[in-house]
Short mmCIF file of C-alpha atoms and ligand atoms in Angstrom, two decimals:
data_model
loop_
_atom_site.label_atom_id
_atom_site.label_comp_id
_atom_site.label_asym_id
_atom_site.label_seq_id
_atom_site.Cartn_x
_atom_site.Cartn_y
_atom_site.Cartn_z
CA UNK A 1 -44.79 116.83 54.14
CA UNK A 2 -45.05 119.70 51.66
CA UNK A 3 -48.71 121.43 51.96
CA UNK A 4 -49.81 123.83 48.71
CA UNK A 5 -51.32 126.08 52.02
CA UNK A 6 -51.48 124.76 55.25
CA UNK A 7 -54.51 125.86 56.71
CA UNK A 8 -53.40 124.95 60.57
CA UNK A 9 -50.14 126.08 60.68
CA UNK A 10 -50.90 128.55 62.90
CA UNK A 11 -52.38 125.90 65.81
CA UNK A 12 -48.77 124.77 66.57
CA UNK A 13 -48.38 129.06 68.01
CA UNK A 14 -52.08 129.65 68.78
CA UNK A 15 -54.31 126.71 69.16
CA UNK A 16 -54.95 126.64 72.81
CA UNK A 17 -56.04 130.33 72.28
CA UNK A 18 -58.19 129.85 69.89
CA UNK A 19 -59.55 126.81 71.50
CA UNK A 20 -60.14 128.89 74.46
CA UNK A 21 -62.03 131.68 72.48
CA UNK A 22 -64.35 128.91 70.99
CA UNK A 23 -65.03 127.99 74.39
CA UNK A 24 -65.70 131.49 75.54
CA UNK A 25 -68.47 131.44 72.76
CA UNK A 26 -69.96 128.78 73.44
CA UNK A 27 -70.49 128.82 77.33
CA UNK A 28 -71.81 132.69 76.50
CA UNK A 29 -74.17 131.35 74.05
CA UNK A 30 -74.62 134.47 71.63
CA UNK A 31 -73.96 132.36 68.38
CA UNK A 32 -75.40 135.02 66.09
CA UNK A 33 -73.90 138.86 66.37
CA UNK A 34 -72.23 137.92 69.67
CA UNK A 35 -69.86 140.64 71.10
CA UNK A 36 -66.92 139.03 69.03
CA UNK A 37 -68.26 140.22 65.59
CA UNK A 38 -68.33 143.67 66.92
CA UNK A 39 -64.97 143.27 67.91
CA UNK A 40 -63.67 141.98 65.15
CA UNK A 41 -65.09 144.56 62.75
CA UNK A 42 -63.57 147.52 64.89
CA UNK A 43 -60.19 146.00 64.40
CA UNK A 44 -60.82 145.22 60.86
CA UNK A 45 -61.49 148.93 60.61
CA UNK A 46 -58.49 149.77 62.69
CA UNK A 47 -55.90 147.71 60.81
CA UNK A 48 -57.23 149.02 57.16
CA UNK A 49 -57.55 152.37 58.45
CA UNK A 50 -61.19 153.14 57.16
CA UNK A 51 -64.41 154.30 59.23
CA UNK A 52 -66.62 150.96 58.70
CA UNK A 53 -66.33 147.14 58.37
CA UNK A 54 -69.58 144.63 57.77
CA UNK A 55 -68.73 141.57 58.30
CA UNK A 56 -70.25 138.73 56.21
CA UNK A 57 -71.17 135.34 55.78
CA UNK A 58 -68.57 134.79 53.18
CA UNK A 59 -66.30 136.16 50.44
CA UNK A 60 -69.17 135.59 47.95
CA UNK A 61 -71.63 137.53 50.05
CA UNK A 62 -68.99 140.33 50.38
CA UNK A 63 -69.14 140.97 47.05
CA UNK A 64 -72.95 140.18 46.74
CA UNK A 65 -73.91 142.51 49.36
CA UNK A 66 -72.42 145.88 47.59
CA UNK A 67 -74.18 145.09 44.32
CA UNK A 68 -77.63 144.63 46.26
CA UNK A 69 -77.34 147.72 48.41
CA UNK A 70 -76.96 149.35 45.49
CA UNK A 71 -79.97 147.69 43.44
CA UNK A 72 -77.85 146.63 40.65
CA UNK A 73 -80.17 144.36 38.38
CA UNK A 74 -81.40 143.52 34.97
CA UNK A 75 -79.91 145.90 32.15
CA UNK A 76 -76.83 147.02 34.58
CA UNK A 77 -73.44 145.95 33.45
CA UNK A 78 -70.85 145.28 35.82
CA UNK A 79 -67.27 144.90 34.33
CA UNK A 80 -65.59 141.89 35.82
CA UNK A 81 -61.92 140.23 34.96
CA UNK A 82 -61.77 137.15 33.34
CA UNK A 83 -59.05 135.65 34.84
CA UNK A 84 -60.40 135.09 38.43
CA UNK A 85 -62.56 132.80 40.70
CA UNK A 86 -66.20 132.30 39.66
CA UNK A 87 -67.67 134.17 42.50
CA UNK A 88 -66.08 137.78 40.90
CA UNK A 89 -68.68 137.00 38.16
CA UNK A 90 -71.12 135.10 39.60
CA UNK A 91 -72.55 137.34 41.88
CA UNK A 92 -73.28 139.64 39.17
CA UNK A 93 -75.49 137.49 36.69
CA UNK A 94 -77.29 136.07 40.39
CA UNK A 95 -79.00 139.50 40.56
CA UNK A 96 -80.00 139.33 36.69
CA UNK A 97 -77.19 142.07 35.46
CA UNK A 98 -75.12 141.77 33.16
CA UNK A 99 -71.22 140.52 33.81
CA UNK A 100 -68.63 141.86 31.06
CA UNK A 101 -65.48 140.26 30.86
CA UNK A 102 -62.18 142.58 31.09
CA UNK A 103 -59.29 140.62 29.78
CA UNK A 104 -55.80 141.04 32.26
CA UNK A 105 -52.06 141.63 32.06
CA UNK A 106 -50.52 139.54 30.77
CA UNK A 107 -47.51 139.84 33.65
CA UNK A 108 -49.75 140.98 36.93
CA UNK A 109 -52.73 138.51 35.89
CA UNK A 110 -54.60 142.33 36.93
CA UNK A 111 -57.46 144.00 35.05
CA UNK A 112 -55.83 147.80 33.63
CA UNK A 113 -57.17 150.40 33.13
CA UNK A 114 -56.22 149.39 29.39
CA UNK A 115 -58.25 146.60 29.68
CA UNK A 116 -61.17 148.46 31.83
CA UNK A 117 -61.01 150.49 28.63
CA UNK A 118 -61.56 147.47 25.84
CA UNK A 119 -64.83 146.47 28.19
CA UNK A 120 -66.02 149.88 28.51
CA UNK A 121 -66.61 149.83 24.44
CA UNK A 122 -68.42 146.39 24.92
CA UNK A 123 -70.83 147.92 27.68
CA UNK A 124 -71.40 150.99 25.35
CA UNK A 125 -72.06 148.31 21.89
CA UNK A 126 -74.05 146.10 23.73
CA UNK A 127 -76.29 149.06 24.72
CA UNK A 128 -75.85 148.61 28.53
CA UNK A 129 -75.92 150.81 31.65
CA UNK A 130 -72.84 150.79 33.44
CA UNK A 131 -73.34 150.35 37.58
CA UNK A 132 -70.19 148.92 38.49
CA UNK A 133 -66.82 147.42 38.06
CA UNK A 134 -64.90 144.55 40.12
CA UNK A 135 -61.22 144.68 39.94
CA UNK A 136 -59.46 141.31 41.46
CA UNK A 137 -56.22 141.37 43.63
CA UNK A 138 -55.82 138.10 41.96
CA UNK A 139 -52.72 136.19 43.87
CA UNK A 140 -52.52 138.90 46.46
CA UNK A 141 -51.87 141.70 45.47
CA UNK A 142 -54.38 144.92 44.83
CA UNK A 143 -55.19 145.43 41.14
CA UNK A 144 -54.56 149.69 40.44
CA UNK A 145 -57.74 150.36 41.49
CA UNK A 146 -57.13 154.10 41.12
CA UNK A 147 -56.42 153.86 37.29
CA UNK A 148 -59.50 151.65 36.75
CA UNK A 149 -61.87 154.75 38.53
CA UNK A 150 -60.46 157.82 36.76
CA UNK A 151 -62.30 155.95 33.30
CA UNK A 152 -66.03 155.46 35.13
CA UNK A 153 -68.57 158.09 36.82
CA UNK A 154 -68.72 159.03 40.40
CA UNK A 155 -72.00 156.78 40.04
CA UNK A 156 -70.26 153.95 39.07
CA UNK A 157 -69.71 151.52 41.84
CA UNK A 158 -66.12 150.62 42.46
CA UNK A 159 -66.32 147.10 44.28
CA UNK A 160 -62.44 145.71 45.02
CA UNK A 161 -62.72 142.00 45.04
CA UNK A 162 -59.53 141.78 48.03
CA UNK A 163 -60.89 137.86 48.57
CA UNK A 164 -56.99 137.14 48.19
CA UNK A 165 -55.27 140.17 49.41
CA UNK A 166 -56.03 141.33 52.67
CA UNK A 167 -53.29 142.35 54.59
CA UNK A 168 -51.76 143.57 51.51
CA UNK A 169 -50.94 147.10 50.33
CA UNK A 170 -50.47 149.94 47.37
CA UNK A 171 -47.87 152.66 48.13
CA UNK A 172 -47.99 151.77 51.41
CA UNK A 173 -51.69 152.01 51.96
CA UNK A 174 -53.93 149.18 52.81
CA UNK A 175 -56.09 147.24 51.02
CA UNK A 176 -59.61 147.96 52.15
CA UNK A 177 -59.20 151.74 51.68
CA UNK A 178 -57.42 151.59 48.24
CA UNK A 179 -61.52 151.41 47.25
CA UNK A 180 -64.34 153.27 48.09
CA UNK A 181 -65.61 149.56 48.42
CA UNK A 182 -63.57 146.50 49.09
CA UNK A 183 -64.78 142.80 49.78
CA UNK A 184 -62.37 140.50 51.52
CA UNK A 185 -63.17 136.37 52.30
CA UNK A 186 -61.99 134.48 55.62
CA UNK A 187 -62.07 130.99 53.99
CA UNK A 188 -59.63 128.89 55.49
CA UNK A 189 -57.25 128.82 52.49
CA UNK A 190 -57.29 132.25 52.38
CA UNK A 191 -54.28 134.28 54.11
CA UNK A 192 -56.37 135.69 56.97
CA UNK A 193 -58.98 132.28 56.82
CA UNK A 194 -61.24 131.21 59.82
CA UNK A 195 -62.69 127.64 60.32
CA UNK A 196 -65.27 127.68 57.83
CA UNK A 197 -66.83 130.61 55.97
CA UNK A 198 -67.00 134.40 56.93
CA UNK A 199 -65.85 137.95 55.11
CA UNK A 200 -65.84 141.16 55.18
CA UNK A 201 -66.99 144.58 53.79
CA UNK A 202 -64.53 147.80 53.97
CA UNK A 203 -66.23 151.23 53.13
CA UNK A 204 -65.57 154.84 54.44
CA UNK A 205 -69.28 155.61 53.53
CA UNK A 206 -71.41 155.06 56.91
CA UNK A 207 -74.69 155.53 54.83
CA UNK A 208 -73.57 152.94 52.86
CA UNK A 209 -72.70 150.65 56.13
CA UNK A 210 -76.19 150.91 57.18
CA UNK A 211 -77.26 149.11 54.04
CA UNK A 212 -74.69 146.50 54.16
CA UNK A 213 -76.02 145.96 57.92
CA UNK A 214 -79.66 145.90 56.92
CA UNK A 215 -79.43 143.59 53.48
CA UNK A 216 -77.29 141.83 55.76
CA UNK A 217 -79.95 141.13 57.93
CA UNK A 218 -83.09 140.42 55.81
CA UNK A 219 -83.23 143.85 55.21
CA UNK A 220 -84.20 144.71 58.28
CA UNK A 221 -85.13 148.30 59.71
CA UNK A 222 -85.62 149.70 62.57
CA UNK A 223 -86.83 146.32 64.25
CA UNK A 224 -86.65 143.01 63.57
CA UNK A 225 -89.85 142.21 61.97
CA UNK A 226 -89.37 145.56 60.29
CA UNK A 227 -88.45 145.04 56.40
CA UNK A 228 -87.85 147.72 54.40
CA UNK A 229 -85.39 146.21 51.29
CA UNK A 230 -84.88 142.92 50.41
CA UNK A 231 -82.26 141.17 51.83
CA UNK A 232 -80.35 138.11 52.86
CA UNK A 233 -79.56 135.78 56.07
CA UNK A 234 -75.60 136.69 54.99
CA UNK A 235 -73.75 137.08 59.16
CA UNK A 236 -70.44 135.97 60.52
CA UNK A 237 -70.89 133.30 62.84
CA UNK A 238 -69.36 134.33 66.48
CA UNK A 239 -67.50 131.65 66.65
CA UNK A 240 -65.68 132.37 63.50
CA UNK A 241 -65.46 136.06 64.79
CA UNK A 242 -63.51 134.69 67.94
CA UNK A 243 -61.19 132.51 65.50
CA UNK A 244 -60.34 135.59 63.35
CA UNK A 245 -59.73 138.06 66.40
CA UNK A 246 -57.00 135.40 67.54
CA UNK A 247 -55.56 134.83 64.25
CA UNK A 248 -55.44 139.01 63.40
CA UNK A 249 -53.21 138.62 66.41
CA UNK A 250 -50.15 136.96 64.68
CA UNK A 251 -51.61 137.89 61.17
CA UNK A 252 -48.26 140.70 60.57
CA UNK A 253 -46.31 137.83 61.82
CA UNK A 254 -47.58 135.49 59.18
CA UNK A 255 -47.51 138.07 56.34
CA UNK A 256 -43.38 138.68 57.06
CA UNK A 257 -43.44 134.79 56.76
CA UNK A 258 -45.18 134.81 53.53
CA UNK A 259 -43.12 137.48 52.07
CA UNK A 260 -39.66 135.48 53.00
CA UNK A 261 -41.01 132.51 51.42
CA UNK A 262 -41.68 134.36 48.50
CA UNK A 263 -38.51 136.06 48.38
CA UNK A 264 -36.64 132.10 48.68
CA UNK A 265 -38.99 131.57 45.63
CA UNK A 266 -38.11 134.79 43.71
CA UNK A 267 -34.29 134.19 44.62
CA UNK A 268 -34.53 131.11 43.03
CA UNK A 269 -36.14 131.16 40.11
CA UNK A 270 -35.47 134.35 38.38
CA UNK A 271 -33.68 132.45 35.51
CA UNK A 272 -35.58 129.14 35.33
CA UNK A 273 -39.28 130.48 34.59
CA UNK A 274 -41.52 133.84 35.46
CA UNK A 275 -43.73 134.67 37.54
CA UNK A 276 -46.71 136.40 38.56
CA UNK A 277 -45.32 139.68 38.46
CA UNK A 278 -45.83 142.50 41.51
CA UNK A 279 -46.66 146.12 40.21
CA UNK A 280 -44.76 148.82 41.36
CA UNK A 281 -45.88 150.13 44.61
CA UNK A 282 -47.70 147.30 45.59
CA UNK A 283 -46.91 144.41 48.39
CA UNK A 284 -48.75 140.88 48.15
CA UNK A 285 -50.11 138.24 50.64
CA UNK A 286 -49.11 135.93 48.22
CA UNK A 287 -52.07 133.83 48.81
CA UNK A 288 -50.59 132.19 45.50
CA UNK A 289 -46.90 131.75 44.72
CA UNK A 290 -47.85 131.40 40.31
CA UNK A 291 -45.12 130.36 37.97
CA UNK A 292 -45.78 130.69 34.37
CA UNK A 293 -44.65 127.75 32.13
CA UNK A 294 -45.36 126.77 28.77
CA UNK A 295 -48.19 124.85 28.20
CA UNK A 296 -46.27 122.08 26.89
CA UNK A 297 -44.75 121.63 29.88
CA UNK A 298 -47.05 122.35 32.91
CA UNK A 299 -48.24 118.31 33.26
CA UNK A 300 -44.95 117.29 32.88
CA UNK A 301 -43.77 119.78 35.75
CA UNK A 302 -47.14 119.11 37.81
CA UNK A 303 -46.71 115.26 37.41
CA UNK A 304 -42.92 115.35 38.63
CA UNK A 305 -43.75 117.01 41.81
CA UNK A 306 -46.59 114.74 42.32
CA UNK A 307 -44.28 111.93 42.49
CA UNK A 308 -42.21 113.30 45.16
CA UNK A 309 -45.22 114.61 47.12
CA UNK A 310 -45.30 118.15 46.49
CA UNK A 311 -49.31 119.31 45.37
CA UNK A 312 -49.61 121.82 43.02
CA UNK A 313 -52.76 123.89 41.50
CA UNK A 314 -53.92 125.76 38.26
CA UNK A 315 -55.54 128.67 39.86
CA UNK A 316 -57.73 128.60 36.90
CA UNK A 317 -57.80 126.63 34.34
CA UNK A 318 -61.10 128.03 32.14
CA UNK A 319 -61.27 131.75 31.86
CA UNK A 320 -65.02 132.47 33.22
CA UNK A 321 -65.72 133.76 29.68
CA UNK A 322 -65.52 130.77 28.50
CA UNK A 323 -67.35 128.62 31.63
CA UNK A 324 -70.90 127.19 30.44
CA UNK A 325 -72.10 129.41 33.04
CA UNK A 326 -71.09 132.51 31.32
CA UNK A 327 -70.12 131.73 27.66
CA UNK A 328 -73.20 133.95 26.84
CA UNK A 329 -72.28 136.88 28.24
CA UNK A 330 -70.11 139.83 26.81
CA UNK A 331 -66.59 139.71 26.58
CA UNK A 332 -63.72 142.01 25.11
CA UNK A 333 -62.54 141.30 21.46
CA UNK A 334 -58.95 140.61 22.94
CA UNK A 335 -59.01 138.12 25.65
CA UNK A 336 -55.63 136.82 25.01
CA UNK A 337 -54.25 137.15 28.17
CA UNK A 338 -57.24 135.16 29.95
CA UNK A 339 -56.72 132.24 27.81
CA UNK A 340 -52.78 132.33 28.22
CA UNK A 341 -52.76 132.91 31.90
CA UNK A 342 -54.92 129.74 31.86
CA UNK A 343 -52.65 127.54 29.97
CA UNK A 344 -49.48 128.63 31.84
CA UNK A 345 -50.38 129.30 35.55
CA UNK A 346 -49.20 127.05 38.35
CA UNK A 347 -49.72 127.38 41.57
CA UNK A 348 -47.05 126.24 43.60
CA UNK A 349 -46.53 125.66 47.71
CA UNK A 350 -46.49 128.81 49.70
CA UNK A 351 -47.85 129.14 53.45
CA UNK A 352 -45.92 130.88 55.98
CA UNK A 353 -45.00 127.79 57.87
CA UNK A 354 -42.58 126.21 54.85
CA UNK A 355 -38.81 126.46 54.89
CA UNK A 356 -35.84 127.46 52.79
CA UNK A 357 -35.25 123.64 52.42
CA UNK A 358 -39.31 122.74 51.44
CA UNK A 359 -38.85 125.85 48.63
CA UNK A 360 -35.10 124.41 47.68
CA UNK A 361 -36.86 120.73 47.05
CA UNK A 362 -39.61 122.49 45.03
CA UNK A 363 -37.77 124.73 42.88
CA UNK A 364 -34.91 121.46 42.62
CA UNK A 365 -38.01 119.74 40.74
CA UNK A 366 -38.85 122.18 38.46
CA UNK A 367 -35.12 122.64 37.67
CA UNK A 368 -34.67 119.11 37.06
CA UNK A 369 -38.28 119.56 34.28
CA UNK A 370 -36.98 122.16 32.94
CA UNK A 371 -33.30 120.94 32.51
CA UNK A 372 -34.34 117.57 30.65
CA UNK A 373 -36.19 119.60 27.98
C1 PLP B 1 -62.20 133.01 47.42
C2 PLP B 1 -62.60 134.06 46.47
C3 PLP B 1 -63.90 134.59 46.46
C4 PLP B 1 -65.03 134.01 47.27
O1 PLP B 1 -64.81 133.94 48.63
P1 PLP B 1 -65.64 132.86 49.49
O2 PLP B 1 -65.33 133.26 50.90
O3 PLP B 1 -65.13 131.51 49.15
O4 PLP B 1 -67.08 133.03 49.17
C5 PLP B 1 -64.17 135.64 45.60
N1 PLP B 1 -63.23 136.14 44.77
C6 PLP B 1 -61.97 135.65 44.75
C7 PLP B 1 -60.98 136.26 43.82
C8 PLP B 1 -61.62 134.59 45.58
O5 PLP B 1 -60.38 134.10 45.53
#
């Protein structure tokens, strides 16, 4: 059977360990900030190469945590792609500030600092105070972070939404230190996922850290019935801390895996249809292998590999300027790309456990779409 991402692929190498980590947890008993989450921030920190990691409750929280240590609220804008998962955005109106919507490339599916650009004029009309910007590594790989900061002040938070692309890098440095802030998710579907919820906050800034530890923690200070900012109950369970210190084990392993299966893909496609293209520089998890197809055609395509089992995905089919939830927010005057990404974007299988025969039956379906047209 053909998974889109096969979230326990990795039990067949490393299930007994993991198994016998869970059981280390729970005959120690220290559910909440056990010794594992220590652990597992250190070599967070160690693998991306920067001085601190918070660890988090989720990817959402990630993201959420930033934006409160820094007191971002009503009348702040915070510049946010389109073309991405709701949580880029939605953690932004949750605090009462104001999300603007950056349109994308049309060939990365990444916010530019072209784009950045276009927004920046909508922040400035609509009379707003700039705090922050979130660029996505939609699909996997980082968005060019650096060419997005040279247009905003040293005050301007730069928050890289990594949810998809940890373990991923830009001219061979890693994401989590291509940012001076970078949020990363452990949901299962994610490359680096856990079993259940958990992420992660990258900084070089200990001052900053501290925050992230405190509003972490219900803003705690010095003790714990000390409050001194308003917080949140946002931790990463233990056990999910002794899952992801087993699975950061074989984590390179998996990435070479990815990047194979990719390369099957990319071998065998490159005259049938496009897709999501890498920038130079820059590796990918491929957390999503995207072809672009007309719009005409996607169903059609979607609905033949249906019928011989293989699951697909539009990863996303509404561009979050126009979702109810934030149709009355700001946007760009161009946000052609958002809507065309929409209509053409599938998401096809990619894990590393797939073979050159699973990609040859999907790409043999699409050929035989495409070919009949
Ligand atoms: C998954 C995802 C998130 C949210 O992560 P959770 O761990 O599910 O809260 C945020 N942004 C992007 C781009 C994502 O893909």
């Amino acid at each position: 059977m053909i998974l889109l991402n096969d979230v326990v692929g990795h039990r067949a190498r490393i299930g007994d360990r993991i198994d016998a980590a869970i059981a280390g947890v729970i005959r120690h008993g220290r559910f909440i900030m056990g010794p594992e989450v220590g652990e597992l921030e250190s070599a967070l920190a160690a693998r991306a190469g920067v001085a601190a990691v918070v660890s988090c409750a989720s990817g959402t929280d990630a993201l959420l945590l930033p934006l409160l240590a820094e007191r971002i609220g009503p009348g702040d804008a915070v510049v946010v792609p389109s073309f991405t998962f709701t949580a880029s955005a939605e953690v932004v109106a949750l605090l009462g500030a104001v999300p603007v919507f950056a349109d994308v490339d049309r060939e990365t599916a990444l916010m530019t600092a072209d784009s950045m650009a276009m927004a920046l004029q909508v922040v400035r009309r609509e009379g707003l105070r700039l705090r922050a910007v979130i660029p996505v590594d939609l699909f996997g790989q980082p968005a060019p972070v650096g060419d997005i900061s040279t247009l905003v002040a040293d005050d301007v938070l730069v928050l890289a939404d990594a949810a998809q692309s940890f373990g991923a890098s830009d001219c061979g440095r890693p994401v989590g230190s291509l940012a001076p802030v970078t949020a990363t998710s452990f949901f299962p579907a994610k490359p680096l996922g856990c079993y259940g919820d958990g992420g992660a906050v990258f900084t070089d800034d200990e001052d900053l850290a501290a925050v992230l530890r405190s509003v972490r923690g219900h803003g705690q200070g010095a003790h714990k019935y000390d409050t001194v900012r308003t917080g949140v109950n946002g931790r990463l369970d233990t056990l999910q801390a002794a899952v992801l210190i087993e699975r950061l084990a074989v984590f390179d392993d998996e990435l070479v895996a990815r990047d194979q299966v990719a390369r099957w893909y990319c071998e065998r496609l490159f005259d049938l249809t496009p897709i999501v293209k890498l920038r130079d520089g820059a590796t990918s998890t491929w957390a999503q292998l995207v072809v672009l197809l007309d719009d005409a055609v996607r169903d059609e395509v979607s609905g033949a590999m249906a019928a011989v089992g293989i699951p697909t995905a539009v990863h996303y089919p509404v561009p979050l300027h126009r979702q109810p939830a934030f149709r009355n927010h700001p946007a760009s005057t161009d946000m052609s790309a958002s809507d065309w990404l929409a209509r053409s974007v599938l998401s096809v299988p990619m894990h590393p456990y797939l073979s050159e025969s699973d990609v040859d039956l999907v790409v043999g379906t699409l050929r035989s779409v495409l070919k009949t047209r």
